[in-house]
mmCIF file of C-alpha atoms and ligand atoms in Angstrom:
data_model
loop_
_atom_site.group_PDB
_atom_site.id
_atom_site.type_symbol
_atom_site.label_atom_id
_atom_site.label_comp_id
_atom_site.label_asym_id
_atom_site.label_seq_id
_atom_site.Cartn_x
_atom_site.Cartn_y
_atom_site.Cartn_z
ATOM 1 C CA UNK A 1 -0.004 0.009 -0.010
ATOM 2 C CA UNK A 2 1.273 3.464 -0.839
ATOM 3 C CA UNK A 3 0.803 5.792 2.137
ATOM 4 C CA UNK A 4 0.580 9.536 1.615
ATOM 5 C CA UNK A 5 3.378 10.648 3.868
ATOM 6 C CA UNK A 6 7.106 10.189 4.432
ATOM 7 C CA UNK A 7 8.433 9.200 7.849
ATOM 8 C CA UNK A 8 11.188 11.230 9.488
ATOM 9 C CA UNK A 9 12.930 10.020 12.637
ATOM 10 C CA UNK A 10 15.254 12.066 14.834
ATOM 11 C CA UNK A 11 17.706 10.144 17.023
ATOM 12 C CA UNK A 12 18.674 12.305 19.995
ATOM 13 C CA UNK A 13 20.531 11.726 23.253
ATOM 14 C CA UNK A 14 17.368 11.397 25.359
ATOM 15 C CA UNK A 15 14.611 10.603 22.902
ATOM 16 C CA UNK A 16 13.998 8.995 19.526
ATOM 17 C CA UNK A 17 11.154 10.884 17.842
ATOM 18 C CA UNK A 18 9.338 10.141 14.617
ATOM 19 C CA UNK A 19 6.390 11.475 12.655
ATOM 20 C CA UNK A 20 4.891 11.091 9.187
ATOM 21 C CA UNK A 21 5.544 14.343 7.350
ATOM 22 C CA UNK A 22 3.257 16.061 4.879
ATOM 23 C CA UNK A 23 5.934 17.283 2.469
ATOM 24 C CA UNK A 24 3.557 19.586 0.608
ATOM 25 C CA UNK A 25 3.033 21.610 3.758
ATOM 26 C CA UNK A 26 6.292 20.908 5.575
ATOM 27 C CA UNK A 27 4.541 19.794 8.751
ATOM 28 C CA UNK A 28 3.705 16.678 10.733
ATOM 29 C CA UNK A 29 0.716 14.808 9.287
ATOM 30 C CA UNK A 30 -0.118 13.336 12.695
ATOM 31 C CA UNK A 31 1.210 13.667 16.216
ATOM 32 C CA UNK A 32 4.779 12.449 16.637
ATOM 33 C CA UNK A 33 5.803 9.405 18.654
ATOM 34 C CA UNK A 34 8.636 9.657 21.172
ATOM 35 C CA UNK A 35 10.455 6.720 22.768
ATOM 36 C CA UNK A 36 13.304 7.253 25.263
ATOM 37 C CA UNK A 37 16.731 6.531 23.782
ATOM 38 C CA UNK A 38 18.002 3.175 25.143
ATOM 39 C CA UNK A 39 20.527 3.577 27.925
ATOM 40 C CA UNK A 40 23.102 1.739 25.883
ATOM 41 C CA UNK A 41 22.409 3.573 22.639
ATOM 42 C CA UNK A 42 24.300 1.277 20.262
ATOM 43 C CA UNK A 43 23.225 1.173 16.597
ATOM 44 C CA UNK A 44 21.455 -2.170 17.127
ATOM 45 C CA UNK A 45 19.524 -1.059 20.233
ATOM 46 C CA UNK A 46 18.478 2.109 18.415
ATOM 47 C CA UNK A 47 17.428 0.121 15.332
ATOM 48 C CA UNK A 48 14.880 -1.740 17.498
ATOM 49 C CA UNK A 49 13.281 1.549 18.548
ATOM 50 C CA UNK A 50 13.303 2.800 14.961
ATOM 51 C CA UNK A 51 11.527 -0.399 13.867
ATOM 52 C CA UNK A 52 8.848 0.193 16.535
ATOM 53 C CA UNK A 53 8.246 3.737 15.273
ATOM 54 C CA UNK A 54 8.047 2.570 11.658
ATOM 55 C CA UNK A 55 5.481 -0.111 12.609
ATOM 56 C CA UNK A 56 3.423 2.462 14.538
ATOM 57 C CA UNK A 57 2.994 4.625 11.423
ATOM 58 C CA UNK A 58 2.450 1.981 8.717
ATOM 59 C CA UNK A 59 -1.059 3.317 7.912
ATOM 60 C CA UNK A 60 0.229 6.824 7.266
ATOM 61 C CA UNK A 61 3.353 5.898 5.294
ATOM 62 C CA UNK A 62 2.350 2.705 3.463
ATOM 63 C CA UNK A 63 4.478 -0.404 3.188
ATOM 64 C CA UNK A 64 7.315 0.670 0.924
ATOM 65 C CA UNK A 65 8.058 4.400 1.265
ATOM 66 C CA UNK A 66 11.607 5.414 2.231
ATOM 67 C CA UNK A 67 12.424 6.633 5.744
ATOM 68 C CA UNK A 68 14.714 9.513 6.722
ATOM 69 C CA UNK A 69 16.706 9.295 9.945
ATOM 70 C CA UNK A 70 18.975 11.833 11.658
ATOM 71 C CA UNK A 71 21.937 11.152 13.907
ATOM 72 C CA UNK A 72 24.082 13.735 15.722
ATOM 73 C CA UNK A 73 27.224 12.799 13.788
ATOM 74 C CA UNK A 74 28.970 12.994 10.434
ATOM 75 C CA UNK A 75 27.216 10.659 7.996
ATOM 76 C CA UNK A 76 29.308 10.072 4.918
ATOM 77 C CA UNK A 77 27.348 8.206 2.245
ATOM 78 C CA UNK A 78 25.311 6.419 4.874
ATOM 79 C CA UNK A 79 28.272 5.516 7.124
ATOM 80 C CA UNK A 80 28.577 7.213 10.532
ATOM 81 C CA UNK A 81 32.070 8.654 10.951
ATOM 82 C CA UNK A 82 32.132 10.550 14.257
ATOM 83 C CA UNK A 83 30.528 10.320 17.695
ATOM 84 C CA UNK A 84 31.067 13.579 19.627
ATOM 85 C CA UNK A 85 27.860 13.215 21.658
ATOM 86 C CA UNK A 86 26.674 9.656 20.931
ATOM 87 C CA UNK A 87 27.808 6.129 21.753
ATOM 88 C CA UNK A 88 31.285 5.536 20.222
ATOM 89 C CA UNK A 89 30.079 2.210 18.761
ATOM 90 C CA UNK A 90 28.396 4.249 15.988
ATOM 91 C CA UNK A 91 31.754 5.081 14.409
ATOM 92 C CA UNK A 92 32.126 3.070 11.199
ATOM 93 C CA UNK A 93 28.531 1.727 11.314
ATOM 94 C CA UNK A 94 26.923 1.549 7.879
ATOM 95 C CA UNK A 95 23.715 3.051 9.232
ATOM 96 C CA UNK A 96 21.884 3.157 5.874
ATOM 97 C CA UNK A 97 22.490 -0.558 5.301
ATOM 98 C CA UNK A 98 21.807 -1.577 8.910
ATOM 99 C CA UNK A 99 18.472 0.255 9.230
ATOM 100 C CA UNK A 100 17.416 -0.776 5.715
ATOM 101 C CA UNK A 101 17.978 -4.419 6.623
ATOM 102 C CA UNK A 102 16.186 -4.125 9.973
ATOM 103 C CA UNK A 103 13.038 -2.404 8.723
ATOM 104 C CA UNK A 104 12.897 -3.686 5.127
ATOM 105 C CA UNK A 105 12.632 -0.261 3.490
ATOM 106 C CA UNK A 106 15.032 2.135 1.941
ATOM 107 C CA UNK A 107 16.541 4.341 4.667
ATOM 108 C CA UNK A 108 18.457 7.555 4.278
ATOM 109 C CA UNK A 109 20.529 8.513 7.353
ATOM 110 C CA UNK A 110 21.739 12.111 7.607
ATOM 111 C CA UNK A 111 23.399 14.480 10.063
ATOM 112 C CA UNK A 112 20.892 16.097 12.469
ATOM 113 C CA UNK A 113 21.849 19.710 11.732
ATOM 114 C CA UNK A 114 21.849 19.090 7.976
ATOM 115 C CA UNK A 115 18.301 17.750 8.281
ATOM 116 C CA UNK A 116 17.175 20.736 10.380
ATOM 117 C CA UNK A 117 18.773 23.084 7.841
ATOM 118 C CA UNK A 118 17.020 21.407 4.923
ATOM 119 C CA UNK A 119 13.672 21.875 6.690
ATOM 120 C CA UNK A 120 14.324 25.544 7.463
ATOM 121 C CA UNK A 121 15.502 26.278 3.921
ATOM 122 C CA UNK A 122 12.453 24.648 2.349
ATOM 123 C CA UNK A 123 9.709 25.536 4.820
ATOM 124 C CA UNK A 124 10.988 27.844 7.542
ATOM 125 C CA UNK A 125 13.290 30.780 8.287
ATOM 126 C CA UNK A 126 15.481 30.223 5.188
ATOM 127 C CA UNK A 127 12.692 29.911 2.679
ATOM 128 C CA UNK A 128 13.209 31.985 -0.451
ATOM 129 C CA UNK A 129 16.750 33.008 0.545
ATOM 130 C CA UNK A 130 19.345 32.540 -2.137
ATOM 131 C CA UNK A 131 23.010 32.977 -1.467
ATOM 132 C CA UNK A 132 24.858 31.480 1.491
ATOM 133 C CA UNK A 133 22.605 30.401 4.371
ATOM 134 C CA UNK A 134 24.097 28.975 7.575
ATOM 135 C CA UNK A 135 21.989 27.147 10.141
ATOM 136 C CA UNK A 136 23.479 26.483 13.538
ATOM 137 C CA UNK A 137 21.821 24.316 16.174
ATOM 138 C CA UNK A 138 22.675 25.120 19.760
ATOM 139 C CA UNK A 139 22.123 22.095 21.987
ATOM 140 C CA UNK A 140 24.404 19.523 23.594
ATOM 141 C CA UNK A 141 26.814 20.364 20.798
ATOM 142 C CA UNK A 142 26.774 22.875 17.960
ATOM 143 C CA UNK A 143 25.560 21.504 14.677
ATOM 144 C CA UNK A 144 25.833 23.374 11.393
ATOM 145 C CA UNK A 145 24.291 23.190 7.924
ATOM 146 C CA UNK A 146 25.592 25.336 5.056
ATOM 147 C CA UNK A 147 23.620 26.099 1.877
ATOM 148 C CA UNK A 148 24.313 27.891 -1.368
ATOM 149 C CA UNK A 149 21.185 28.763 -3.368
ATOM 150 C CA UNK A 150 19.298 26.116 -1.392
ATOM 151 C CA UNK A 151 21.849 23.335 -2.022
ATOM 152 C CA UNK A 152 23.335 21.708 1.050
ATOM 153 C CA UNK A 153 27.052 21.203 1.528
ATOM 154 C CA UNK A 154 26.789 18.186 3.884
ATOM 155 C CA UNK A 155 28.673 17.518 7.141
ATOM 156 C CA UNK A 156 30.209 20.946 7.662
ATOM 157 C CA UNK A 157 30.858 20.371 11.421
ATOM 158 C CA UNK A 158 31.590 24.016 12.164
ATOM 159 C CA UNK A 159 30.704 23.456 15.798
ATOM 160 C CA UNK A 160 34.149 21.933 16.155
ATOM 161 C CA UNK A 161 36.122 24.941 14.918
ATOM 162 C CA UNK A 162 38.987 25.567 17.272
ATOM 163 C CA UNK A 163 38.584 29.006 18.813
ATOM 164 C CA UNK A 164 40.967 30.371 21.456
ATOM 165 C CA UNK A 165 42.372 26.876 21.884
ATOM 166 C CA UNK A 166 38.999 25.196 22.499
ATOM 167 C CA UNK A 167 36.612 23.075 20.527
ATOM 168 C CA UNK A 168 33.974 25.792 19.973
ATOM 169 C CA UNK A 169 30.964 23.727 21.052
ATOM 170 C CA UNK A 170 32.440 23.090 24.496
ATOM 171 C CA UNK A 171 32.309 26.859 25.122
ATOM 172 C CA UNK A 172 29.284 28.119 23.198
ATOM 173 C CA UNK A 173 26.723 25.287 22.953
ATOM 174 C CA UNK A 174 23.561 25.566 25.004
ATOM 175 C CA UNK A 175 24.937 22.789 27.251
ATOM 176 C CA UNK A 176 27.901 25.042 28.162
ATOM 177 C CA UNK A 177 25.465 27.760 29.324
ATOM 178 C CA UNK A 178 23.649 25.233 31.516
ATOM 179 C CA UNK A 179 26.782 23.508 32.826
ATOM 180 C CA UNK A 180 28.464 26.763 33.791
ATOM 181 C CA UNK A 181 25.225 28.475 34.814
ATOM 182 C CA UNK A 182 26.033 31.426 32.541
ATOM 183 C CA UNK A 183 23.827 34.538 32.416
ATOM 184 C CA UNK A 184 22.293 35.306 28.997
ATOM 185 C CA UNK A 185 24.813 38.175 28.667
ATOM 186 C CA UNK A 186 27.796 35.948 29.414
ATOM 187 C CA UNK A 187 26.568 33.277 27.057
ATOM 188 C CA UNK A 188 25.942 35.923 24.370
ATOM 189 C CA UNK A 189 29.617 36.939 24.681
ATOM 190 C CA UNK A 190 30.586 33.346 23.889
ATOM 191 C CA UNK A 191 28.138 33.227 20.972
ATOM 192 C CA UNK A 192 29.517 36.530 19.687
ATOM 193 C CA UNK A 193 33.037 35.130 19.612
ATOM 194 C CA UNK A 194 31.756 32.073 17.783
ATOM 195 C CA UNK A 195 29.589 33.796 15.186
ATOM 196 C CA UNK A 196 32.223 36.486 14.475
ATOM 197 C CA UNK A 197 34.744 33.779 13.717
ATOM 198 C CA UNK A 198 32.341 31.809 11.529
ATOM 199 C CA UNK A 199 31.337 34.980 9.662
ATOM 200 C CA UNK A 200 34.968 35.856 8.981
ATOM 201 C CA UNK A 201 35.481 32.432 7.413
ATOM 202 C CA UNK A 202 32.222 31.876 5.503
ATOM 203 C CA UNK A 203 30.478 35.231 4.919
ATOM 204 C CA UNK A 204 26.907 33.928 5.098
ATOM 205 C CA UNK A 205 23.995 36.075 3.835
ATOM 206 C CA UNK A 206 21.710 34.732 6.557
ATOM 207 C CA UNK A 207 22.290 32.918 9.853
ATOM 208 C CA UNK A 208 19.520 30.798 11.340
ATOM 209 C CA UNK A 209 19.716 29.707 14.977
ATOM 210 C CA UNK A 210 18.001 26.414 15.825
ATOM 211 C CA UNK A 211 17.963 23.916 18.670
ATOM 212 C CA UNK A 212 15.616 23.859 21.646
ATOM 213 C CA UNK A 213 17.044 27.145 22.970
ATOM 214 C CA UNK A 214 15.841 28.992 19.834
ATOM 215 C CA UNK A 215 12.524 29.230 21.763
ATOM 216 C CA UNK A 216 14.263 31.806 23.941
ATOM 217 C CA UNK A 217 15.993 33.661 21.108
ATOM 218 C CA UNK A 218 14.760 37.036 22.404
ATOM 219 C CA UNK A 219 17.080 36.625 25.424
ATOM 220 C CA UNK A 220 20.328 36.456 23.462
ATOM 221 C CA UNK A 221 19.955 37.166 19.721
ATOM 222 C CA UNK A 222 19.351 40.920 20.289
ATOM 223 C CA UNK A 223 22.722 41.022 22.133
ATOM 224 C CA UNK A 224 24.641 39.760 19.071
ATOM 225 C CA UNK A 225 26.201 41.895 16.338
ATOM 226 C CA UNK A 226 26.635 40.023 13.119
ATOM 227 C CA UNK A 227 27.122 41.277 9.554
ATOM 228 C CA UNK A 228 24.415 38.976 8.242
ATOM 229 C CA UNK A 229 20.907 38.978 9.707
ATOM 230 C CA UNK A 230 20.641 36.362 12.481
ATOM 231 C CA UNK A 231 17.171 34.908 13.041
ATOM 232 C CA UNK A 232 15.591 32.118 15.074
ATOM 233 C CA UNK A 233 14.586 28.873 13.367
ATOM 234 C CA UNK A 234 10.857 28.584 12.744
ATOM 235 C CA UNK A 235 10.292 24.843 12.857
ATOM 236 C CA UNK A 236 12.025 24.401 16.195
ATOM 237 C CA UNK A 237 12.212 20.813 17.354
ATOM 238 C CA UNK A 238 10.233 19.523 14.379
ATOM 239 C CA UNK A 239 12.931 20.570 11.904
ATOM 240 C CA UNK A 240 15.074 17.405 12.136
ATOM 241 C CA UNK A 241 12.145 15.082 11.461
ATOM 242 C CA UNK A 242 10.795 17.227 8.606
ATOM 243 C CA UNK A 243 14.217 17.600 6.979
ATOM 244 C CA UNK A 244 14.973 13.872 7.297
ATOM 245 C CA UNK A 245 11.691 13.044 5.574
ATOM 246 C CA UNK A 246 12.433 15.610 2.837
ATOM 247 C CA UNK A 247 15.865 14.109 2.201
ATOM 248 C CA UNK A 248 14.517 10.524 2.147
ATOM 249 C CA UNK A 249 11.964 11.537 -0.468
ATOM 250 C CA UNK A 250 14.268 13.611 -2.648
ATOM 251 C CA UNK A 251 17.591 11.864 -2.311
ATOM 252 C CA UNK A 252 16.301 8.278 -2.172
HETATM 253 C C1 LIG B 301 28.397 16.735 16.113
HETATM 254 C C2 LIG B 301 27.584 17.101 14.878
HETATM 255 C C3 LIG B 301 26.144 17.359 15.288
HETATM 256 C C4 LIG B 301 26.073 18.400 16.392
HETATM 257 C C5 LIG B 301 24.675 18.642 16.870
HETATM 258 C C6 LIG B 301 28.249 17.824 17.146
HETATM 259 O O1 LIG B 301 28.961 17.500 18.280
HETATM 260 O O2 LIG B 301 29.770 16.602 15.785
HETATM 261 O O3 LIG B 301 27.654 16.062 13.931
HETATM 262 O O4 LIG B 301 25.436 17.834 14.160
HETATM 263 O O5 LIG B 301 26.871 17.977 17.486
HETATM 264 O O6 LIG B 301 24.069 17.474 17.381
#
């Protein structure tokens, strides 16, 4: 049976979330399902949760449509290559092949920030913007997605730029603000250092700020001075799922 929608699944540190996506509208077709990430979040343990989510939505997605999945890591042609904030056993895993075998459908695994960026560029804050668009997600780490005229350059990993002798995400991610109990002003100073450096290297025309903390963008974005306009993401936590579904449908 051919269902109407494409399933996107977002694998995060605490939850694995999936929803059928209406790609005409760029929104969830039904309410999402969330299952806690297994304590030992190895590829095989996660694949069991993914299979459960796929089964749950069979009516909406049909029996043969492709599935898009995000992971917080470099994904090079379906193979996971890094594990900054996930179980190290992911490194070297052929995630496309493994998930495809487990669920019996074509699966397209992509970096989480790339997926969020794709969603924002097609349906959200980046819509209609040509030129260089940079999405950054501020969460446990810093994820980045870089676009030129709407085309993604995958796996940019600009959260790991070395700035002042540090891996940038350890200083400026949202987790650093929480860990060090920084005021919004102090955190904005860190973000300023980060975005100034990124702007000097890439000269984006638009910067989009995503991640859960984009809900509170009014607390820190007005404190930043960037050459390019810097705006909050519009699809918030739904962006990863929507972008994963978009990529599964369009990239196969
Ligand atoms: C990872 C990226 C990921 C980002 C956000 C970074 O630590 O290296 O691949 O996109 O965190 O989850």
